[in-house]
PDB file of C-alpha atoms and ligand atoms in Angstrom:
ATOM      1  CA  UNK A 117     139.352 191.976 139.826  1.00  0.00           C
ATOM      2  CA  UNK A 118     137.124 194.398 141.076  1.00  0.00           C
ATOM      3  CA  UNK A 119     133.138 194.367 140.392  1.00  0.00           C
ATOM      4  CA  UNK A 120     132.130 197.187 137.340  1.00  0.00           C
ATOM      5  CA  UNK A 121     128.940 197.379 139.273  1.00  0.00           C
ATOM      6  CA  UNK A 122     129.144 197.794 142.862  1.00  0.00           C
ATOM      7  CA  UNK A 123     133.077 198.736 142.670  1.00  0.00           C
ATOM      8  CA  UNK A 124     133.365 197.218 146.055  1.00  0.00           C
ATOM      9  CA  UNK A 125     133.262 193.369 145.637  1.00  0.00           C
ATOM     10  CA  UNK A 126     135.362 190.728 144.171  1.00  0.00           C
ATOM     11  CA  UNK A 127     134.977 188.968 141.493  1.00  0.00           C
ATOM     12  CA  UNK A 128     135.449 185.517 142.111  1.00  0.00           C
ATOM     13  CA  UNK A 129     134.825 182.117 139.649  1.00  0.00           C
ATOM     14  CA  UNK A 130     131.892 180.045 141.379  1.00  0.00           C
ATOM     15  CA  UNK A 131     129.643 177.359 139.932  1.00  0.00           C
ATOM     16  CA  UNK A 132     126.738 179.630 138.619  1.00  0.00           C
ATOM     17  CA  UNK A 133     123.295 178.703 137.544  1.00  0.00           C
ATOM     18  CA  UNK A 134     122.363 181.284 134.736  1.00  0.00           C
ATOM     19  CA  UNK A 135     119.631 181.658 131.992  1.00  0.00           C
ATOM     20  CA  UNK A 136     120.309 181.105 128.056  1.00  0.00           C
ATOM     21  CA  UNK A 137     117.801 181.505 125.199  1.00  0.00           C
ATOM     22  CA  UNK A 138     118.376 178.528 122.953  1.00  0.00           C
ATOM     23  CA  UNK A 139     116.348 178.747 119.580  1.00  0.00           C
ATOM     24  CA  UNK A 140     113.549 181.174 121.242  1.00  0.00           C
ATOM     25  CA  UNK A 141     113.766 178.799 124.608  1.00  0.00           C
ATOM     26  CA  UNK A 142     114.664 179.755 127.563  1.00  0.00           C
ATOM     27  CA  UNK A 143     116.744 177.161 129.264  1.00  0.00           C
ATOM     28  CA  UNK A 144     118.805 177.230 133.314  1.00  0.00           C
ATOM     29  CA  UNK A 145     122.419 176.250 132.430  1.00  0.00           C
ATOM     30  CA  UNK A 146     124.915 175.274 135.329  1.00  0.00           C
ATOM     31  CA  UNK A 147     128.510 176.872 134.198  1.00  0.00           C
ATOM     32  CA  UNK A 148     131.334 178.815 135.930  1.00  0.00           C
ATOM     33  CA  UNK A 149     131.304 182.411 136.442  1.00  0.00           C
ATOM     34  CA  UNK A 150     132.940 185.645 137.727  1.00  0.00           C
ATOM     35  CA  UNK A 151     130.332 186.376 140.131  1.00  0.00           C
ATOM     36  CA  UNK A 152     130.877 189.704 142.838  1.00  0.00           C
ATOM     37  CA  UNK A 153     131.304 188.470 146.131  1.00  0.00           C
ATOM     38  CA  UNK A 154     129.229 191.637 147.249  1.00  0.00           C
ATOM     39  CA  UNK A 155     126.038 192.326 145.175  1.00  0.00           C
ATOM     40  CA  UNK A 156     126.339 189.255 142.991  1.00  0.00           C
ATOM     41  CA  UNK A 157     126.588 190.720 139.770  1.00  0.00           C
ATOM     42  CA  UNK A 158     127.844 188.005 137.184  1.00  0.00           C
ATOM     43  CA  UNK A 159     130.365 188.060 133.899  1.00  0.00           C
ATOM     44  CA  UNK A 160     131.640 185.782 132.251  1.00  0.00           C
ATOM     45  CA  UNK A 161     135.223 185.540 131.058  1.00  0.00           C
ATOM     46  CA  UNK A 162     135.875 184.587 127.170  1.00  0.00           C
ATOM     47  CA  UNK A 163     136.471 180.625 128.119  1.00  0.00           C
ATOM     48  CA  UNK A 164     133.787 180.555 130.266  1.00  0.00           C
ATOM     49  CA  UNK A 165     131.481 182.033 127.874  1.00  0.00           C
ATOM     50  CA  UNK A 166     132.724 179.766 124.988  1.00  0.00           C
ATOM     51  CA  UNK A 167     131.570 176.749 127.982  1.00  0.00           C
ATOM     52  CA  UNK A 168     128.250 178.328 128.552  1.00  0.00           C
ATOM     53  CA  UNK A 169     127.516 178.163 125.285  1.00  0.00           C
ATOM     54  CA  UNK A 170     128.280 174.466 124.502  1.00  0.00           C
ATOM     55  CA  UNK A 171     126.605 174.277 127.953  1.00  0.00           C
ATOM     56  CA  UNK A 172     123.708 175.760 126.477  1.00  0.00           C
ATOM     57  CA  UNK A 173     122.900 174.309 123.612  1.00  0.00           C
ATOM     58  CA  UNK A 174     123.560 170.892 125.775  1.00  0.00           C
ATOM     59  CA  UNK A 175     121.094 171.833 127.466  1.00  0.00           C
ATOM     60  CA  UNK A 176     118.471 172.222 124.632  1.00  0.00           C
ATOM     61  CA  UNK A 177     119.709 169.523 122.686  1.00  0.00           C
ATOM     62  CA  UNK A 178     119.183 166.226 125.722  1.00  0.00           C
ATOM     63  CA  UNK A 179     115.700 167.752 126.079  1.00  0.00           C
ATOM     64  CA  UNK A 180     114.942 167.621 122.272  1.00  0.00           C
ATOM     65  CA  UNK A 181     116.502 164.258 122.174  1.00  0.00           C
ATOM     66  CA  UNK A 182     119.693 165.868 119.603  1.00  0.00           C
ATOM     67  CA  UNK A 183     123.593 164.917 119.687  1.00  0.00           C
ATOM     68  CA  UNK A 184     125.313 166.537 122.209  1.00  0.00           C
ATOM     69  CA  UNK A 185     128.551 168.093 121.334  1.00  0.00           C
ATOM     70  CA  UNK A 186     129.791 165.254 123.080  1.00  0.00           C
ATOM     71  CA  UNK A 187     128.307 162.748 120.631  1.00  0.00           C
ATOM     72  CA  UNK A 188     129.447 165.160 118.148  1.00  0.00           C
ATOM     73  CA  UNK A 189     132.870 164.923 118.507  1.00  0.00           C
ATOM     74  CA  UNK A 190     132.808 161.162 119.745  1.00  0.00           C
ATOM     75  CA  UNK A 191     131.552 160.599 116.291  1.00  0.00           C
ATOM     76  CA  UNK A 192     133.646 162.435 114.320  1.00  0.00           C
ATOM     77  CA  UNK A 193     136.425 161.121 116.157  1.00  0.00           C
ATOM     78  CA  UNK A 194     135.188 157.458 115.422  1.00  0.00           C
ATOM     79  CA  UNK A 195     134.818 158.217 111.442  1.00  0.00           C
ATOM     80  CA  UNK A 196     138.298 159.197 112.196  1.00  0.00           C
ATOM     81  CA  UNK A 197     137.870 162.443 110.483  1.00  0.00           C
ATOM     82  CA  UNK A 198     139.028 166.112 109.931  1.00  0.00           C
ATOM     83  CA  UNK A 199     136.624 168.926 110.576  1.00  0.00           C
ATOM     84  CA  UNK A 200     137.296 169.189 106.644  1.00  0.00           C
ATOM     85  CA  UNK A 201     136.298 165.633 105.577  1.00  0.00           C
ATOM     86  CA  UNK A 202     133.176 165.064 108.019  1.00  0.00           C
ATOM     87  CA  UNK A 203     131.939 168.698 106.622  1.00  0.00           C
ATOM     88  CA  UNK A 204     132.669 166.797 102.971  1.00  0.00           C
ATOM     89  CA  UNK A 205     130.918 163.994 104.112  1.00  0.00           C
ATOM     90  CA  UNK A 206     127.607 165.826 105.384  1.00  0.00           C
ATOM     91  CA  UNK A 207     127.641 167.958 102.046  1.00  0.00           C
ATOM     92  CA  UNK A 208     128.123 171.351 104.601  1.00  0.00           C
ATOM     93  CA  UNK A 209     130.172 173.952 104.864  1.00  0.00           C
ATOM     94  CA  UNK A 210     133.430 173.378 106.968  1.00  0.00           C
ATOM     95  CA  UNK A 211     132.231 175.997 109.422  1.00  0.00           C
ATOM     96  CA  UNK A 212     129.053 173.835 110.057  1.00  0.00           C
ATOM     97  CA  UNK A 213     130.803 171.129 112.187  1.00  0.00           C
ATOM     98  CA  UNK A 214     132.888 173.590 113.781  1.00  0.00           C
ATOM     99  CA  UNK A 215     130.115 175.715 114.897  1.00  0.00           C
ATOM    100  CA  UNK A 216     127.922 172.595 116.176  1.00  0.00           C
ATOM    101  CA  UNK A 217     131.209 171.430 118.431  1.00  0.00           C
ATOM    102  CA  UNK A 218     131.437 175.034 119.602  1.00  0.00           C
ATOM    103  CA  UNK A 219     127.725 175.103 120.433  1.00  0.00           C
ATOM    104  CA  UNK A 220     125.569 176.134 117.709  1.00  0.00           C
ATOM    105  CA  UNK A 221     122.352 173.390 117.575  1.00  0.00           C
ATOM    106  CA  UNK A 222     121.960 171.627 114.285  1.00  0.00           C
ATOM    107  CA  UNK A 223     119.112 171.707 113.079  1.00  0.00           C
ATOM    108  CA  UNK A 224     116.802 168.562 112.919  1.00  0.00           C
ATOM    109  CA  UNK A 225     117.000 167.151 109.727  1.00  0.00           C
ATOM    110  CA  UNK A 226     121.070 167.610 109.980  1.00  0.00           C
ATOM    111  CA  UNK A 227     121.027 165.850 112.894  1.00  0.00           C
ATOM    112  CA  UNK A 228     118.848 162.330 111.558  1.00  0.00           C
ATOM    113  CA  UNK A 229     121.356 162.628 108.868  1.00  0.00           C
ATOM    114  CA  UNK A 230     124.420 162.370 111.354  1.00  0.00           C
ATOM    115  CA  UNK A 231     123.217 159.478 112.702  1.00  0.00           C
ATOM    116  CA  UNK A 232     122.052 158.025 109.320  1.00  0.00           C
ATOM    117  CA  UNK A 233     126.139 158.466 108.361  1.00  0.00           C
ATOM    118  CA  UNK A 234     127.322 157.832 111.320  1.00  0.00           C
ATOM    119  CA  UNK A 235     125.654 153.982 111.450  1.00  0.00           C
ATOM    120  CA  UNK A 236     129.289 151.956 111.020  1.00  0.00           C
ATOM    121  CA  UNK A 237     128.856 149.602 108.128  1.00  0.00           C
ATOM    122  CA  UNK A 238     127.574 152.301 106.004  1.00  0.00           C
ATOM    123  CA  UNK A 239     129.901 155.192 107.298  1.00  0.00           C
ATOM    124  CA  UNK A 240     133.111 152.248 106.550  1.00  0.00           C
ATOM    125  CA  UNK A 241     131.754 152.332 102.800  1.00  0.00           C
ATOM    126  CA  UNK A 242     130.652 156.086 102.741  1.00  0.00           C
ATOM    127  CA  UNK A 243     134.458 156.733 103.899  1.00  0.00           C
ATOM    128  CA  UNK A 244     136.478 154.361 102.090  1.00  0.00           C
ATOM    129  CA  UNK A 245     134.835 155.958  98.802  1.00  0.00           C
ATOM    130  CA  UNK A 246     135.420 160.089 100.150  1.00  0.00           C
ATOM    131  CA  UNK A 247     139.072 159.062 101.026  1.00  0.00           C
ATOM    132  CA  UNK A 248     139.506 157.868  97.812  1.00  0.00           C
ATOM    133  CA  UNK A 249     138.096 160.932  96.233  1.00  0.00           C
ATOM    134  CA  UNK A 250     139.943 163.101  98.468  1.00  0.00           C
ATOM    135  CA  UNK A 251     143.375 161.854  97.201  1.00  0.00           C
ATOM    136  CA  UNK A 252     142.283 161.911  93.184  1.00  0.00           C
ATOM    137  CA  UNK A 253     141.521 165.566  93.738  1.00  0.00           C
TER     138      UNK A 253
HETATM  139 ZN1  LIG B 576     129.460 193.962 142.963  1.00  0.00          ZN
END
């Protein structure tokens, strides 16, 4: 692939350090990117965007002390639930988890209140009750 801007380079995936505004912040993310072996000049291709962004918000969220989308998925995984049912269980939307795993920060409050459910002996109970109330309707 040749560079749009100099039209002389290749472009060429290298470990990139680029900026990303996170909730008016600006923030240095490390990610892969097509960068042009001649003047430099950086794209990213759709995966690689779709990593900068989780990247991104990473970023933002271990320096305002908020769930990674790590810890997001680690604890959805350990409720043992569907995108569907943890969405149910927060009282969101079922695009709200999604978006959060795909790098969209949740907000404060929505975060204290995934932890709050997540806490084992009360997510067992919270569970046992949705599941239930997922099969009557
Ligand atoms: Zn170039």
């Amino acid at each position: 692939m040749n560079c749009f801007q100099c039209e002389a380079g290749q472009m060429i995936s290298k470990l990139s350090t680029l900026k990303a505004e996170v909730r008016g912040e600006s923030i240095a993310v490390r990610c892969r990117a097509m960068v042009c072996s001649r003047c430099g000049f950086q794209v990213l291709t759709d995966p690689q965007s779709s990593a900068y962004a989780i990247a991104s918000a990473d970023v933002y969220r271990i320096k305002h002390d908020l769930l990674t989308t790590k810890q997001l998925k680690e604890i959805r995984s350990n409720l043992n639930m569907s995108f569907r049912e943890f969405a149910k269980y927060l009282k969101v939307s079922e695009a709200s988890p999604k978006r959060w795993e795909a790098g969209l920060v949740q907000d404060d409050a929505m975060d204290e209140l995934i932890r709050l459910k997540a806490d084992l002996p009360t997510a067992r109970e919270n569970v046992k009750q949705l599941k239930s109330r997922l099969r009557v309707a």
